[in-house]
CSV table of C-alpha atoms and ligand atoms in Angstrom, one decimal:
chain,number,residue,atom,x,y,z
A,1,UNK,CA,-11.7,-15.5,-8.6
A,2,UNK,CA,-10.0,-12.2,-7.2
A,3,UNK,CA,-11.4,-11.4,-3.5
A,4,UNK,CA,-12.3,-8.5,-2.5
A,5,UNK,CA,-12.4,-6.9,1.1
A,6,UNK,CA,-14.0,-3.0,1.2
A,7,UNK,CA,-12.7,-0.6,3.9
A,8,UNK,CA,-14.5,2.0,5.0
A,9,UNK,CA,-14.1,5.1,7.5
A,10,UNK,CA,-15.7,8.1,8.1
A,11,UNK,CA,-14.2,10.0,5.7
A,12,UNK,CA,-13.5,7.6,2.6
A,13,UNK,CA,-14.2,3.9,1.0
A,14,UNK,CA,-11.3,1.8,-0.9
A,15,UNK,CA,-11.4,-2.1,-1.8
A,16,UNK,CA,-8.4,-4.8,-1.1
A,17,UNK,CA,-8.2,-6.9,-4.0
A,18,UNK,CA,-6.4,-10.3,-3.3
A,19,UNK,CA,-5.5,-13.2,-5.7
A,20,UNK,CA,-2.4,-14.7,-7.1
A,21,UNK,CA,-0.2,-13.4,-10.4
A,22,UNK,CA,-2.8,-10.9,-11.6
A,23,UNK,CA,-0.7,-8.3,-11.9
A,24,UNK,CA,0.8,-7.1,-15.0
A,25,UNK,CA,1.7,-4.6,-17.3
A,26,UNK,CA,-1.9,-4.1,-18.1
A,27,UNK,CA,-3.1,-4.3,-14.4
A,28,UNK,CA,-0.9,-1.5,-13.8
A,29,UNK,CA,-2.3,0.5,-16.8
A,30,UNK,CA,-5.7,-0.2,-15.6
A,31,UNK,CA,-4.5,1.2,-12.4
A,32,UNK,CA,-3.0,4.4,-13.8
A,33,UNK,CA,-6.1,5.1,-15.8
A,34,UNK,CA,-3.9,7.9,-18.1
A,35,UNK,CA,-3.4,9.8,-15.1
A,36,UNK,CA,0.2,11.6,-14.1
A,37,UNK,CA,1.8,8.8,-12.3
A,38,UNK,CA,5.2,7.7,-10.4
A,39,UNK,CA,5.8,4.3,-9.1
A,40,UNK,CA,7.9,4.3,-5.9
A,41,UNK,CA,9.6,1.2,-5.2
A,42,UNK,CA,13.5,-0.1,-3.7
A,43,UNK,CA,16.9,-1.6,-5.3
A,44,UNK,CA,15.7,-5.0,-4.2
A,45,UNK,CA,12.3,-5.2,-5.5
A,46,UNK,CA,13.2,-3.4,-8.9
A,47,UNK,CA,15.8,-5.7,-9.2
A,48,UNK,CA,13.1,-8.9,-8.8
A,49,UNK,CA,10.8,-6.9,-10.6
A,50,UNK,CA,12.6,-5.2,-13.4
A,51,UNK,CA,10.7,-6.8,-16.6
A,52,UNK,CA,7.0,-5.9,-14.5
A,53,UNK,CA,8.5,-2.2,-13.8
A,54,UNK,CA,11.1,-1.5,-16.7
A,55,UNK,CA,8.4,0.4,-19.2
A,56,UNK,CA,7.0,2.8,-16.4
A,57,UNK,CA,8.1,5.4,-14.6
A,58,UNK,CA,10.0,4.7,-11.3
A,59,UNK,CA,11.7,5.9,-8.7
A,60,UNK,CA,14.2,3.4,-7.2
A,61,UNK,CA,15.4,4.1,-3.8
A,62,UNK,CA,18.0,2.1,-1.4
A,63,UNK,CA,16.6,-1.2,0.8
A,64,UNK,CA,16.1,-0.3,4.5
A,65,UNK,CA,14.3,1.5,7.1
A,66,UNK,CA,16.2,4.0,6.5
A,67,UNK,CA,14.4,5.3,3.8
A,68,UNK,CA,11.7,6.5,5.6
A,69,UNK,CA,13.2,9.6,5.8
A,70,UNK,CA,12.9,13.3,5.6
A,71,UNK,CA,15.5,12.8,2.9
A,72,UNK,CA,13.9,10.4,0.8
A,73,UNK,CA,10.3,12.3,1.7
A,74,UNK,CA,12.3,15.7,-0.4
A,75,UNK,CA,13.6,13.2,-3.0
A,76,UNK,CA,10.2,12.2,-4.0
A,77,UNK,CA,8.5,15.5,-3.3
A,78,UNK,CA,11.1,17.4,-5.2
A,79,UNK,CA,10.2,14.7,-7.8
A,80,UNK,CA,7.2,15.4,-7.9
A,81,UNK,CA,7.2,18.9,-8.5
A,82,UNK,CA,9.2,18.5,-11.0
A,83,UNK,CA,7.0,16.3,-13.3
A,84,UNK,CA,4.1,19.4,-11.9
A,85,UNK,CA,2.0,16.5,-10.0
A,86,UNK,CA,-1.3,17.6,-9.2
A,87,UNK,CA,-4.3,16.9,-6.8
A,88,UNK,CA,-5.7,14.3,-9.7
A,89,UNK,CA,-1.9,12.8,-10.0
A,90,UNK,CA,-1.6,9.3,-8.4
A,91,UNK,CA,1.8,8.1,-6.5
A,92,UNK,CA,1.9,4.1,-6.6
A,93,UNK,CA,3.6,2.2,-3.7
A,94,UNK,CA,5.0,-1.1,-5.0
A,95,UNK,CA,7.0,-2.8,-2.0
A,96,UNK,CA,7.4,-3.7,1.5
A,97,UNK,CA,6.2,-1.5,4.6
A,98,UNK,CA,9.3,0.9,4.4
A,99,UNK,CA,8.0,1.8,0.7
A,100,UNK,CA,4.3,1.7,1.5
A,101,UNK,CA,5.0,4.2,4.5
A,102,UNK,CA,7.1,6.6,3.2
A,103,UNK,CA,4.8,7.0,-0.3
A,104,UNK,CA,1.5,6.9,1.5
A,105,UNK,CA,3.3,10.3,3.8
A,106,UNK,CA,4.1,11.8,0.9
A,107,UNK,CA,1.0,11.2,-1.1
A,108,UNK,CA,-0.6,12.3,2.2
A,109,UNK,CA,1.6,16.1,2.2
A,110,UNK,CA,2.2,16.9,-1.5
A,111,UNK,CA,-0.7,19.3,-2.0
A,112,UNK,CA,-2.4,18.7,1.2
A,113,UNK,CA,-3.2,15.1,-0.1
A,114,UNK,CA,-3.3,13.1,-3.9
A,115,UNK,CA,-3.9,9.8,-5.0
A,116,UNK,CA,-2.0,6.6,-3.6
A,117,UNK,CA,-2.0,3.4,-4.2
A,118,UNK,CA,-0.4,0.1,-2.3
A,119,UNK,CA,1.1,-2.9,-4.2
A,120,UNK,CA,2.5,-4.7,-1.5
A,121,UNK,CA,5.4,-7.1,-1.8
A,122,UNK,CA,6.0,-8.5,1.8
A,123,UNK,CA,3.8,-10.5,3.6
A,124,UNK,CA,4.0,-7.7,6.3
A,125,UNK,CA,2.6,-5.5,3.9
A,126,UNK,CA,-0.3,-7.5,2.2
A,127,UNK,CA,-1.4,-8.5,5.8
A,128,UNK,CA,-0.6,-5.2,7.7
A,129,UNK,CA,1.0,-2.1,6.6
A,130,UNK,CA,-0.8,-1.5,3.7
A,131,UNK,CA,-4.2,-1.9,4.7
A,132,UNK,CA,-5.9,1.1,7.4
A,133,UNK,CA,-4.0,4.2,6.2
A,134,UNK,CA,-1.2,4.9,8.8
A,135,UNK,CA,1.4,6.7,7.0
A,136,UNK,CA,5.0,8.0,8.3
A,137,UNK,CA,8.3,8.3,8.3
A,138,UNK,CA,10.9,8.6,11.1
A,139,UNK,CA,12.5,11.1,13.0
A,140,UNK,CA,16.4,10.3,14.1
A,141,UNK,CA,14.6,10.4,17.6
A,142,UNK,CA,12.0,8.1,17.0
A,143,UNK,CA,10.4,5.2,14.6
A,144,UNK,CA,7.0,6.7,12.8
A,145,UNK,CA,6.9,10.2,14.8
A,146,UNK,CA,6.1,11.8,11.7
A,147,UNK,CA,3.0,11.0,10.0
A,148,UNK,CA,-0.7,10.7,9.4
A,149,UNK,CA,-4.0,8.7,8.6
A,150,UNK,CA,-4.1,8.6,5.0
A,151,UNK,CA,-6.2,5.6,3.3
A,152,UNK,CA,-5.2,5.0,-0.2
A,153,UNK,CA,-7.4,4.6,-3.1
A,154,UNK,CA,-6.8,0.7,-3.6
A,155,UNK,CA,-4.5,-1.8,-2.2
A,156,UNK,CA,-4.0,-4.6,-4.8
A,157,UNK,CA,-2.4,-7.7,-3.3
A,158,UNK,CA,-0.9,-10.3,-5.6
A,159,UNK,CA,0.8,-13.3,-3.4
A,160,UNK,CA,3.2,-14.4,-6.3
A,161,UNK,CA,5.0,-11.5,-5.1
A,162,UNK,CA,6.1,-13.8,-2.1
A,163,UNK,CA,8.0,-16.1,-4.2
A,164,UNK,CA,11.0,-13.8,-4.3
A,165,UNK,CA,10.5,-13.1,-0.5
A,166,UNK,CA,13.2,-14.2,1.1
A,167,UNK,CA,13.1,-16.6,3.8
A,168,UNK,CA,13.7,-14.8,6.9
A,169,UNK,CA,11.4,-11.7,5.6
A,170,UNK,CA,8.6,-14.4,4.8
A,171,UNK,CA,8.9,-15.6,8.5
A,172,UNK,CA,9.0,-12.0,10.0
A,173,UNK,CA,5.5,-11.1,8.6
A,174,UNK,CA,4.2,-14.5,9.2
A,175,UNK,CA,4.5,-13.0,13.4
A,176,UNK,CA,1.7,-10.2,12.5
A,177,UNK,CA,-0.2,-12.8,10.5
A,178,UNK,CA,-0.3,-15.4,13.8
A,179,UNK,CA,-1.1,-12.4,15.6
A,180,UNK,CA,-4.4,-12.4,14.2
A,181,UNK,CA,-5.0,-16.1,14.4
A,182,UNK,CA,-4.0,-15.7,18.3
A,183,UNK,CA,-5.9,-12.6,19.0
A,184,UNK,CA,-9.0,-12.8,16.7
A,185,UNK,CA,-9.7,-16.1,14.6
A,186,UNK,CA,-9.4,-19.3,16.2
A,187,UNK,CA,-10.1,-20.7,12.5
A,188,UNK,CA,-7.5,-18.8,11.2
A,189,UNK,CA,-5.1,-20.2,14.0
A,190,UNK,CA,-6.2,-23.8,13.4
A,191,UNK,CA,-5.5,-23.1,9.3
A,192,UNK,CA,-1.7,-21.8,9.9
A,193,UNK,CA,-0.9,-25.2,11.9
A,194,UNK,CA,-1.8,-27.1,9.0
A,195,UNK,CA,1.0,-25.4,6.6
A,196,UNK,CA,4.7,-24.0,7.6
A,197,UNK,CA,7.1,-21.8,6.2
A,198,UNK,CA,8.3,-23.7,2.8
A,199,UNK,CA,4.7,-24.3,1.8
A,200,UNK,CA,3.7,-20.3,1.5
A,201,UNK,CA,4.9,-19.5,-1.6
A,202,UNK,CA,4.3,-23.2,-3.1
A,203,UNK,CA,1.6,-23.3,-5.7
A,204,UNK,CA,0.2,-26.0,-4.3
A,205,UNK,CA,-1.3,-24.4,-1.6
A,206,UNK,CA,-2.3,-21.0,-3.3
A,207,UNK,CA,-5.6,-21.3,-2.3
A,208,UNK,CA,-4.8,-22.0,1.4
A,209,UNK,CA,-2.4,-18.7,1.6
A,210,UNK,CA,-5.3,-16.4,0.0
A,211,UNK,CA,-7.6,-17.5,2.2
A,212,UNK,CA,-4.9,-16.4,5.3
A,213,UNK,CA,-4.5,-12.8,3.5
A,214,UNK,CA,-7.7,-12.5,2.9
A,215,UNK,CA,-8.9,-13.4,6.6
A,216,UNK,CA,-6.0,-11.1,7.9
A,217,UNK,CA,-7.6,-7.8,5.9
A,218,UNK,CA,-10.4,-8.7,6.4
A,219,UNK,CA,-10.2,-8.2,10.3
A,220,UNK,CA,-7.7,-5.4,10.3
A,221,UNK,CA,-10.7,-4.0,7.2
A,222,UNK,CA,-13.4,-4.1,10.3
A,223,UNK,CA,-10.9,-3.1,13.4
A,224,UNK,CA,-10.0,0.3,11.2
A,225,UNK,CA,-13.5,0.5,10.1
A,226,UNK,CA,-14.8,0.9,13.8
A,227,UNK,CA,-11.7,2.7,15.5
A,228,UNK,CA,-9.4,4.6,12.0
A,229,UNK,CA,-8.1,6.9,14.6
A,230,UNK,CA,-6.3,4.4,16.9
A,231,UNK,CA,-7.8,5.7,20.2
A,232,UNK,CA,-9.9,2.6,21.7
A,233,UNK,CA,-10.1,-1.3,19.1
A,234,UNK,CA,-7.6,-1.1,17.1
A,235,UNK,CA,-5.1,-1.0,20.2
A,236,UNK,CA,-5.6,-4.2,20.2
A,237,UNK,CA,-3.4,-5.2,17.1
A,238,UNK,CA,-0.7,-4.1,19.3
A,239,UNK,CA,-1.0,-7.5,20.6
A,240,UNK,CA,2.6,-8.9,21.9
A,241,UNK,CA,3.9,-5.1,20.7
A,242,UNK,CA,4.6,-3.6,24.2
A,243,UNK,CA,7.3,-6.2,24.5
A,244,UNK,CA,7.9,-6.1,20.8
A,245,UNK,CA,8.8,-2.6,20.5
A,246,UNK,CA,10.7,-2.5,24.2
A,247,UNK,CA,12.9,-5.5,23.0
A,248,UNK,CA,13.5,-4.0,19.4
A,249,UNK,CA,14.7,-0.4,21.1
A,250,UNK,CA,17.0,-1.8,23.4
A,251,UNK,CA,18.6,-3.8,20.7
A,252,UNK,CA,18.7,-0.9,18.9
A,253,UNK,CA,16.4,-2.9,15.7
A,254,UNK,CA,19.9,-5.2,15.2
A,255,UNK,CA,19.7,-8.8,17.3
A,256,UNK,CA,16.0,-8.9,16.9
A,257,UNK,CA,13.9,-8.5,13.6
A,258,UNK,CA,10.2,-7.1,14.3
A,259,UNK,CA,8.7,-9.9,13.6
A,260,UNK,CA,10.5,-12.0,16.2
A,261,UNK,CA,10.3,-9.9,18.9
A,262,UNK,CA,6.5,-9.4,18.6
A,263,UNK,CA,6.8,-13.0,18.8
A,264,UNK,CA,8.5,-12.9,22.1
A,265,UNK,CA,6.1,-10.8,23.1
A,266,UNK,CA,3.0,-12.8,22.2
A,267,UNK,CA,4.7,-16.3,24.2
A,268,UNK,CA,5.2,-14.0,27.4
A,269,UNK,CA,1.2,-12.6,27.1
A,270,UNK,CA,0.5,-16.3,26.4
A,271,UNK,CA,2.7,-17.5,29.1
A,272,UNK,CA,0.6,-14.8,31.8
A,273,UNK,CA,-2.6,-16.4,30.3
A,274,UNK,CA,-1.8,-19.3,31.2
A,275,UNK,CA,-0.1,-18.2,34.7
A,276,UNK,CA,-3.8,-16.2,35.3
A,277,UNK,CA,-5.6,-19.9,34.3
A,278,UNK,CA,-7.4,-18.5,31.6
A,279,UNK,CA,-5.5,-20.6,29.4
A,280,UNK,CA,-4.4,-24.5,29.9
A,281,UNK,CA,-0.9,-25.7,29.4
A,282,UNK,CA,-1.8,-27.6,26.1
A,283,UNK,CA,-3.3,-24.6,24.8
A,284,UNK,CA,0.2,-22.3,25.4
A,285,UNK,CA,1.7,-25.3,24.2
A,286,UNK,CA,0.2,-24.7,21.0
A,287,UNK,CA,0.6,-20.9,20.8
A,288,UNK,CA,4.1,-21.9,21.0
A,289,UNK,CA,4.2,-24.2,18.5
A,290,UNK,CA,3.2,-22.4,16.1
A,291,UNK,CA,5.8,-19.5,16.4
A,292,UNK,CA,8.5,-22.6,16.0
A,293,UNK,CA,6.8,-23.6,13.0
A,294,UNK,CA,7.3,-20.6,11.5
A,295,UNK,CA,10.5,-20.1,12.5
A,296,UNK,CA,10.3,-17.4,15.3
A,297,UNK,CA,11.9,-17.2,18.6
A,298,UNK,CA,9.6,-18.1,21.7
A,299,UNK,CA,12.1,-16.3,24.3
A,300,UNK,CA,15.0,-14.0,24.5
A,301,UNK,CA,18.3,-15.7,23.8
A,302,UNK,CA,19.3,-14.0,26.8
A,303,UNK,CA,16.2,-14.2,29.0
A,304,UNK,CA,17.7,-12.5,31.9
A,305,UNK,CA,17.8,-9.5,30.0
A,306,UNK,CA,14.1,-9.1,30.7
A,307,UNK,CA,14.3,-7.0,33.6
A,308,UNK,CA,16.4,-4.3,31.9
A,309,UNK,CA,13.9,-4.4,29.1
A,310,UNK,CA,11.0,-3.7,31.3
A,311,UNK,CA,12.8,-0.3,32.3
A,312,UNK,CA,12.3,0.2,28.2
A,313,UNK,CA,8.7,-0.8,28.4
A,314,UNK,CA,8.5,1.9,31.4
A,315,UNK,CA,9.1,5.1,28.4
A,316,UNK,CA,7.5,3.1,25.4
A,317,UNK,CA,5.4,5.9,23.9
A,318,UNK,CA,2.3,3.8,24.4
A,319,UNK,CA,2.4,4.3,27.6
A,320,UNK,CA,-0.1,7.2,29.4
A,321,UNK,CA,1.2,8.5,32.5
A,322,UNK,CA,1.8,5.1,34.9
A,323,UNK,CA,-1.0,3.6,33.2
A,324,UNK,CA,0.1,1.1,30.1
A,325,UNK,CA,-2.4,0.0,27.4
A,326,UNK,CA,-1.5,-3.9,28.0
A,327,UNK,CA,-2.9,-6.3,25.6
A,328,UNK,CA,-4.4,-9.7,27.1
A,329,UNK,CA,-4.9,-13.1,25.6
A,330,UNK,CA,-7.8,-15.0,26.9
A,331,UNK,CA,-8.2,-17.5,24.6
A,332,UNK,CA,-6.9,-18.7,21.1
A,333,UNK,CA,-8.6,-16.2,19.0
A,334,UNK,CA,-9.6,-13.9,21.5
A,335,UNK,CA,-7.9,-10.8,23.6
A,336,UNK,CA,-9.0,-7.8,25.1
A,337,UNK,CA,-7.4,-4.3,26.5
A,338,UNK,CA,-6.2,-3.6,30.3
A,339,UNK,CA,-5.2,-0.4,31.6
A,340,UNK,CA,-2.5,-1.3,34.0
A,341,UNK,CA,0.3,0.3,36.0
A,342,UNK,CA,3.9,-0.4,35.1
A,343,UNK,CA,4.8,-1.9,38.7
A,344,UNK,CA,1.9,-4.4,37.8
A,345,UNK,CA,3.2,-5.8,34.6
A,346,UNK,CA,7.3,-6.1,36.3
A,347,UNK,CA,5.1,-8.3,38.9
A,348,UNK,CA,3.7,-10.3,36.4
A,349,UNK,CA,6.5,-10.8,33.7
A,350,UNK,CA,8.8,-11.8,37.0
A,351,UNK,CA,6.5,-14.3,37.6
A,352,UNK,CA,7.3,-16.3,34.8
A,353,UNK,CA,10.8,-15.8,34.5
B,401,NAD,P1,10.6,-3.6,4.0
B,401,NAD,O1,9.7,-2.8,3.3
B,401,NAD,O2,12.0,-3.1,4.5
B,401,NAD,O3,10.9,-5.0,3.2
B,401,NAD,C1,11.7,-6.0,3.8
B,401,NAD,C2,12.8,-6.4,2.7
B,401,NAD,O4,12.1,-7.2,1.7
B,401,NAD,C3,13.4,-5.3,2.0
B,401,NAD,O5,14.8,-5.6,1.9
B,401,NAD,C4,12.8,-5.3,0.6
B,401,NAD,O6,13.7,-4.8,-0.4
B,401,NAD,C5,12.5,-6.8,0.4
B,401,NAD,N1,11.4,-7.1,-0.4
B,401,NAD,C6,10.2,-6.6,-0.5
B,401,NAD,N2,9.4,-7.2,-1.3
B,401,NAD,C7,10.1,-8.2,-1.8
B,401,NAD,C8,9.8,-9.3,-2.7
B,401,NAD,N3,8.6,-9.5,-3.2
B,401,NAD,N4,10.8,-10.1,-3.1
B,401,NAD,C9,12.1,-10.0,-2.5
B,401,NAD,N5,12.4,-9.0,-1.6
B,401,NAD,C10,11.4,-8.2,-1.3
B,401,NAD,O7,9.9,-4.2,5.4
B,401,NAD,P2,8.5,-4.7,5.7
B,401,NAD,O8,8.7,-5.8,6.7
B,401,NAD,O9,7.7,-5.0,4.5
B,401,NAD,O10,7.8,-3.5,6.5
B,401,NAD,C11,8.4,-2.9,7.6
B,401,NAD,C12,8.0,-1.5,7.8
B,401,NAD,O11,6.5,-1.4,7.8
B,401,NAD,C13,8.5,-0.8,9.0
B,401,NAD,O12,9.0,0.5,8.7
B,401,NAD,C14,7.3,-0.6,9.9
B,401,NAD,O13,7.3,0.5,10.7
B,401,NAD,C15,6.2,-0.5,8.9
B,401,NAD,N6,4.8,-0.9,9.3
B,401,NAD,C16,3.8,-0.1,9.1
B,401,NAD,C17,2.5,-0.4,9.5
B,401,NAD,C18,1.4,0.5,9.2
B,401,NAD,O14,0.3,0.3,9.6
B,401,NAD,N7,1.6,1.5,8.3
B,401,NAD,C19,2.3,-1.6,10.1
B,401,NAD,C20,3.3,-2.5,10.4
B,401,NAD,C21,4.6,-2.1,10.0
B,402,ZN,ZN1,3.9,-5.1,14.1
């Protein structure tokens, strides 16, 4: 049985439909409903998916980050134009985040808004990206500085999709997915010891890995519900992201995937738990455990890089004035927000150098 998760926000209301190799040909009639439609998708997934994708009508564009783009945003707008979309048209995101992003924006501008739909592919995008409506693309200055809140009309997540996932790509996503076990289901964190990396796209335990999707929309469902706009609650999925983000911009997004640095960022909050006694030493033990398990890095290979870090953390964009939005753990399952100064989280990152 297909589950079904219903987000709702002040303005609109859209279901996330999980189960496993539902969709097909006629799924993605069903979805269409005779309306004008384009399915946006990369090389890469086309390629997995060509017999699924071959009698509709595609646009293929290159694999990367890259692509969320002003130029790829004018590929597909000039696109549709040309096929004279209009407000009752519907643009179809079949892919990972960079796909979901970059269609949602578009779907969000063309016409002051149309239809949109997300098919994710990654296990970044069934647990994260697609669900909660924020939309961009990048500006050669920064990652997401154009964009919007745009919810789609549907997100329909089929987990057979993972089986082509590569490896590393699996493990990435699997960082935002512990992220919710960590910071909001201890239940959750106590299912994902009980499976590893090799066993999420083995049909043997199908039902287990539905029930992790489904828990993981089903919270980021009720964060967007009570906080769309990103001002106050739904900070908190920036959980281990302060660090995250600093680490990936000094690297310049090439020694350190996102997923893996979030992960170094969620062992050094765990690590200041711990530090702070509100968490025992079995219990960060655990935490990082699990990151191992799933194949993530619990420290920088080079941890005296740290300090020249921090000076990154000191012009993240999250950052207000002195004061940093600086996400806590207190327990497995449960964090919470701090405003704190910059000077304050140097002190406390030293600390456990
Ligand atoms: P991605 O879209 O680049 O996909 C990763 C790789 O996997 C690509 O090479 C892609 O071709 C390949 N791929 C996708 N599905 C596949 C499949 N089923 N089988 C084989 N290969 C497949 O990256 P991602 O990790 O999915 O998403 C990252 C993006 O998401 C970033 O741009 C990030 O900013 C964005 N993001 C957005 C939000 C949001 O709320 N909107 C949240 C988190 C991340
Ligand atoms: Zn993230």
């Amino acid at each position: 049985m297909a589950r079904s998760i219903t987000v709702t926000t002040p303005q609109t209301e859209y279901d996330i439909t999980i189960d496993a190799g539902w969709i097909d040909t006629q799924k993605l009639n069903e979805i269409i409903q005779n309306r004008k439609y384009l399915i946006v998708t990369d090389e890469t997934v086309y390629s997995h998916y060509e017999e699924l994708l071959n009698p509709f009508e595609c646009v293929v564009l290159p694999v990367g980050e890259g692509t969320k783009s002003l130029k790829y945003f004018e590929k597909v707008i000039d696109m549709l134009q040309d096929k004279q979309f209009n407000r009752s048209s519907v643009l179809i995101a079949f892919g990972g985040g960079v796909i979901g992003d970059l269609t949602g924006y578009v779907a969000a501008s063309y016409m002051r808004g149309i239809h949109f739909v997300q098919i994710p592919t990654t296990m970044l995008a069934m647990v994260d990206s697609s669900v909660g409506g924020k939309v961009a693309i990048n500006h050669t200055s920064a990652k997401n500085l154009i964009g919007a809140f745009y919810q789609p009309e549907a997100v329909y997540i089929d987990i057979h999709f993972l089986k082509t996932l590569p490896k590393k790509i699996l493990s990435d996503g699997m960082a935002e997915v512990i992220k919710y076990g960590l910071g909001f289901d201890d239940h959750l964190f106590d299912k994902l010891e009980t499976l590893n990396l090799d066993q999420l796209n083995d049909s043997e335990h199908e039902k287990t890995v539905l029930d992790i999707v489904e828990t993981c929309c089903r919270i980021k469902a009720q964060i967007v519900h009570e906080d769309e706009r990103d001002v106050a609650m739904r900070q908190l999925l920036n959980l281990g992201h302060t660090i995250g983000h600093a680490i990936e911009q000094f690297y310049q997004y090439k020694k350190y995937t996102h997923g893996q640095a979030i992960a170094i960022g969620m062992v050094v909050k765990s690590k200041i738990a711990l530090l702070e006694k509100r968490i025992d030493q079995q219990t960060c033990e655990r935490i990082e455990n699990l990151f191992e398990q799933y194949h993530l890095p619990l420290e920088l290979d080079d941890p005296k890089m740290f300090s020249t870090i921090l000076e990154a953390i000191h012009l993240d964009k999250k950052s207000t004035g002195s004061q940093i939005k600086w996400i806590c753990v207190d327990a497995i399952g449960k964090c919470r927000i701090e405003g704190t100064q910059y000077e304050e989280i140097v002190r406390k990152i030293k600390n456990i150098e």
